[in-house]
PDB file of C-alpha atoms in Angstrom:
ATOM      1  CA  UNK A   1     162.218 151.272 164.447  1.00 49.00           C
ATOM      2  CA  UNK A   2     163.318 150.499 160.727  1.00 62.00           C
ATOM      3  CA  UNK A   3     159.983 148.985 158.810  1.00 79.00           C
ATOM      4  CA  UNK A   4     160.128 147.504 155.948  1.00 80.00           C
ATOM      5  CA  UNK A   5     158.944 148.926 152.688  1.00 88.00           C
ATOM      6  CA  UNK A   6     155.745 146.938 150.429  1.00 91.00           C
ATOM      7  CA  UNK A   7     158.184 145.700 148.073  1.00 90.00           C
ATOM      8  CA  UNK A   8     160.157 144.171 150.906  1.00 91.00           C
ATOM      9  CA  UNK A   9     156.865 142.515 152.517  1.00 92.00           C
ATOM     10  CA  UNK A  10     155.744 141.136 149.530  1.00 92.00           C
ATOM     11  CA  UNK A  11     159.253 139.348 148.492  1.00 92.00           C
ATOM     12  CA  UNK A  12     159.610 137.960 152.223  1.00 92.00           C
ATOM     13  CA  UNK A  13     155.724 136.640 151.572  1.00 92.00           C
ATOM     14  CA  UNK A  14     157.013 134.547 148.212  1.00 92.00           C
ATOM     15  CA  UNK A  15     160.489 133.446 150.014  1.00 94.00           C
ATOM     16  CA  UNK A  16     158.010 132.481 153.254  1.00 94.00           C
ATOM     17  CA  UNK A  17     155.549 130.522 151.159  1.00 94.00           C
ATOM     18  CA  UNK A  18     158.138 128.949 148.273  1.00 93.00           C
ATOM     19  CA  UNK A  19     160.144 127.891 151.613  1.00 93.00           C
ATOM     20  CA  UNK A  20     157.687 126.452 153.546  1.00 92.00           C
ATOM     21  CA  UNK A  21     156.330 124.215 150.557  1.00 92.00           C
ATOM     22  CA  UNK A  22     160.172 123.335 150.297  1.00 92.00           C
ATOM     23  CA  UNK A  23     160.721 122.320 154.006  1.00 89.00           C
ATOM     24  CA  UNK A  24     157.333 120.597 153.851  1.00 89.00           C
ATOM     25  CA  UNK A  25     158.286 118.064 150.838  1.00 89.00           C
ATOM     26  CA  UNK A  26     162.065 118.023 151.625  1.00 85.00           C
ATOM     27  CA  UNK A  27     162.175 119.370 155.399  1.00 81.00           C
ATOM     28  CA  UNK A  28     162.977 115.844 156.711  1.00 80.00           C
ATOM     29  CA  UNK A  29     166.467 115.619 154.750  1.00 83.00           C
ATOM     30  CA  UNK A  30     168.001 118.141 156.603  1.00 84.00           C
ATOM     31  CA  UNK A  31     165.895 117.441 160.467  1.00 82.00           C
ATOM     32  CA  UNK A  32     164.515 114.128 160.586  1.00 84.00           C
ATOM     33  CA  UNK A  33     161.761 113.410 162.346  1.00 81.00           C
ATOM     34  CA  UNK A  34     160.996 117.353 163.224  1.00 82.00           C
ATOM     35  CA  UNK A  35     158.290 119.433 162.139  1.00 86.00           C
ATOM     36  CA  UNK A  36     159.404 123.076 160.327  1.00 86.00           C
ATOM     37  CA  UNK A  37     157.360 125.998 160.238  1.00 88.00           C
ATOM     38  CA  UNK A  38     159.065 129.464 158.780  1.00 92.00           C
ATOM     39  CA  UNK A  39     157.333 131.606 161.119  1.00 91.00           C
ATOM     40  CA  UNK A  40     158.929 134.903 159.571  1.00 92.00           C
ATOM     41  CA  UNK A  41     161.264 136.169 156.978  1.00 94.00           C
ATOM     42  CA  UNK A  42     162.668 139.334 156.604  1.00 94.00           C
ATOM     43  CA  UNK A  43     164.414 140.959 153.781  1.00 94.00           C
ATOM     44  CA  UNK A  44     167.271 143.471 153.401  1.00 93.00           C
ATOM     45  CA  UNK A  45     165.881 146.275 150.969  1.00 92.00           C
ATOM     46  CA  UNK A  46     168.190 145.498 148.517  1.00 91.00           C
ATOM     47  CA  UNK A  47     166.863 142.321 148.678  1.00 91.00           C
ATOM     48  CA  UNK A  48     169.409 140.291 148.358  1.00 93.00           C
ATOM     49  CA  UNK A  49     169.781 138.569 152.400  1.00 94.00           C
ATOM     50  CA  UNK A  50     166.518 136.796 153.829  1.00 94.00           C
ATOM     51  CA  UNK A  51     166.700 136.403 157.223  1.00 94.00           C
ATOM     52  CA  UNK A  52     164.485 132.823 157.730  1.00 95.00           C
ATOM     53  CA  UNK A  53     162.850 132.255 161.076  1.00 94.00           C
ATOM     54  CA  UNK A  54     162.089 128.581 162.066  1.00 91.00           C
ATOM     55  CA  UNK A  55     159.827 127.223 164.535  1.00 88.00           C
ATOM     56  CA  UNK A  56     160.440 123.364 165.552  1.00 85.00           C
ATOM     57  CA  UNK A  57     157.907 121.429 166.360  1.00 81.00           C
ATOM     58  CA  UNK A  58     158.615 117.356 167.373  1.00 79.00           C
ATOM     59  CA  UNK A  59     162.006 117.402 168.333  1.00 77.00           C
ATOM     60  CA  UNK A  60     164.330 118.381 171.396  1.00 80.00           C
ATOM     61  CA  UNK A  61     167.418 119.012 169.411  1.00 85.00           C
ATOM     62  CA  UNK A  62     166.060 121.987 168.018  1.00 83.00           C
ATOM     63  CA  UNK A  63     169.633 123.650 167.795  1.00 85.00           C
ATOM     64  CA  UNK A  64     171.016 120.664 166.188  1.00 88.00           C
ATOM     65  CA  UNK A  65     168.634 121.126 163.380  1.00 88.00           C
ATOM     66  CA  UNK A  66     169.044 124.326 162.625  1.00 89.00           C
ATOM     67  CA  UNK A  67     172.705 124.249 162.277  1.00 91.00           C
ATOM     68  CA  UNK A  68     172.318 121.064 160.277  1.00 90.00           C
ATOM     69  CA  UNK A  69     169.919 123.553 157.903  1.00 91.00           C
ATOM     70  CA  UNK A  70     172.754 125.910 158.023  1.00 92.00           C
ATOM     71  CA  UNK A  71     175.312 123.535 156.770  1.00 93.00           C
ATOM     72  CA  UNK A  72     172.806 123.099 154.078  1.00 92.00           C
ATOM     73  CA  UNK A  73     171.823 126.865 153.374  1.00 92.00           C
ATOM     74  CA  UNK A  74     172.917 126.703 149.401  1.00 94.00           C
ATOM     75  CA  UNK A  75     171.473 123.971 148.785  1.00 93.00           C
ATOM     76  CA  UNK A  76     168.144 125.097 150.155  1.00 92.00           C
ATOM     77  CA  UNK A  77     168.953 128.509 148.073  1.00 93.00           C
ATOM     78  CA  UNK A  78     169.463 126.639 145.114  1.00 94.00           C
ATOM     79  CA  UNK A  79     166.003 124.809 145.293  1.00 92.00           C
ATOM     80  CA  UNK A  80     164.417 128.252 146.107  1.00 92.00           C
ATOM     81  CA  UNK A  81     165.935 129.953 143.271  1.00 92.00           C
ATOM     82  CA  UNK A  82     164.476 127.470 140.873  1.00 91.00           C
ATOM     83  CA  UNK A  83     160.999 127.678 142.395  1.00 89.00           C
ATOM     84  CA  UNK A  84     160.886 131.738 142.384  1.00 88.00           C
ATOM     85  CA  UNK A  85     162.882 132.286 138.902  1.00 84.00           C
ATOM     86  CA  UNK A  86     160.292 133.987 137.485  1.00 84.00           C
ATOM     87  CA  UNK A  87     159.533 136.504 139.952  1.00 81.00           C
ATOM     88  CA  UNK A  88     162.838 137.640 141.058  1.00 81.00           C
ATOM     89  CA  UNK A  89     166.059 139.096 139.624  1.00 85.00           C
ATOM     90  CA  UNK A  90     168.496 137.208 142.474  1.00 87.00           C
ATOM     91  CA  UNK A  91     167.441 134.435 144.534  1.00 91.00           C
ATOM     92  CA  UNK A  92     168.853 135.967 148.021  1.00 93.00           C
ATOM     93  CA  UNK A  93     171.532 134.549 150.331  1.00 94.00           C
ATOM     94  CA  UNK A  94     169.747 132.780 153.354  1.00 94.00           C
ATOM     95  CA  UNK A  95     170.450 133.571 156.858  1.00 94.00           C
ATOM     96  CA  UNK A  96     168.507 130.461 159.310  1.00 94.00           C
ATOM     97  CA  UNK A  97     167.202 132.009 162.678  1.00 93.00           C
ATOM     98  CA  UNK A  98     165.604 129.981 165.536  1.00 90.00           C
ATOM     99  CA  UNK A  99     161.999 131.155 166.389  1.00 84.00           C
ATOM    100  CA  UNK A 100     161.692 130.921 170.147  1.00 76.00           C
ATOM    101  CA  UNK A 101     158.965 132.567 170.794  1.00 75.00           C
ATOM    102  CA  UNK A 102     156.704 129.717 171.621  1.00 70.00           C
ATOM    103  CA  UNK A 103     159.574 128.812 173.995  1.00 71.00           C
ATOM    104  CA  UNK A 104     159.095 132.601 175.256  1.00 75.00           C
ATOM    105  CA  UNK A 105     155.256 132.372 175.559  1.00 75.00           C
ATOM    106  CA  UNK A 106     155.573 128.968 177.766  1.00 75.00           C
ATOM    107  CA  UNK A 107     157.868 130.410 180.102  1.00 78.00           C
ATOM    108  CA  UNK A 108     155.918 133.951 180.441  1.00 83.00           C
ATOM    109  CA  UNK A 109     152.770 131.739 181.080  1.00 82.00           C
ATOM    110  CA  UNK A 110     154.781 129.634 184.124  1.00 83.00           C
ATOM    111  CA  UNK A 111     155.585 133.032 185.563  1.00 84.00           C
ATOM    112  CA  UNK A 112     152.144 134.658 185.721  1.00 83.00           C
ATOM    113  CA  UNK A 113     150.790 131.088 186.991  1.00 83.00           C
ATOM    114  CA  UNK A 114     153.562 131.198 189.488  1.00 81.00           C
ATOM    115  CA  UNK A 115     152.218 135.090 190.127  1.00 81.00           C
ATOM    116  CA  UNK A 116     148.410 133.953 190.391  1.00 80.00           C
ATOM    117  CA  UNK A 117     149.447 131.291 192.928  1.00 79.00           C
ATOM    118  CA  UNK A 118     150.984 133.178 194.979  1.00 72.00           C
ATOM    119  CA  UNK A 119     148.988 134.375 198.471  1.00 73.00           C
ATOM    120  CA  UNK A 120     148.007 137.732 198.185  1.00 70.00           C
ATOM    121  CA  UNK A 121     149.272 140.404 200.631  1.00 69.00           C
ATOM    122  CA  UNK A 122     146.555 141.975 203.144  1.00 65.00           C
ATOM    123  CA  UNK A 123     145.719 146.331 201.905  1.00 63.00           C
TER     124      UNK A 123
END
């Protein structure tokens, strides 16, 4: 399993904070109506690719967001870089992910309730 070095945590913590203030102000330009949450980011370790996780919340066109995000990826980038141009040499290229695991989490919890319901056989 590769894990990433201090350095690497601590960038993806600025690029995960700067960006969710960002989507929070500005977050219903690119999906109206939806609620964003960057629920992790992860960084090359040359830092220059952050790979942006998003969790949405409010809408059922989830995938139609995020692509409409992607469309908009330097222009986002741009508006990062001049939050976080004091603390980093190269405002990194942005790479938009879809966070399913709450999707994953419902679905594991319909199994095990379809598991609990389920008659038990005789020992």
């Amino acid at each position: 399993m590769n894990t990433e070095s201090k350095r690497q945590q601590r960038f993806a913590g600025v690029i995960q904070q700067d960006l969710g203030e960002l989507f929070q102000r500005e977050g219903g330009a690119w999906a109206p109506g939806a609620f964003i949450t960057i629920t992790r980011v992860r960084m090359t370790p040359d830092l220059a690719i952050a790979r942006v996780y998003l969790s949405f919340l409010n809408t059922k066109q989830a995938k139609d967001d995020l692509a409409n995000i992607k469309s908009h990826a330097n222009e986002i980038r741009y508006k990062l870089g001049a939050r976080i141009k004091n603390q980093a040499r190269i405002v990194p290229h942005l790479e938009f992910f879809l966070d399913d695991t709450n999707e994953y989490v419902e679905h594991m919890d319909k199994l095990f309730d379809e598991i609990s319901k389920e008659p038990r056989q005789p020992e």
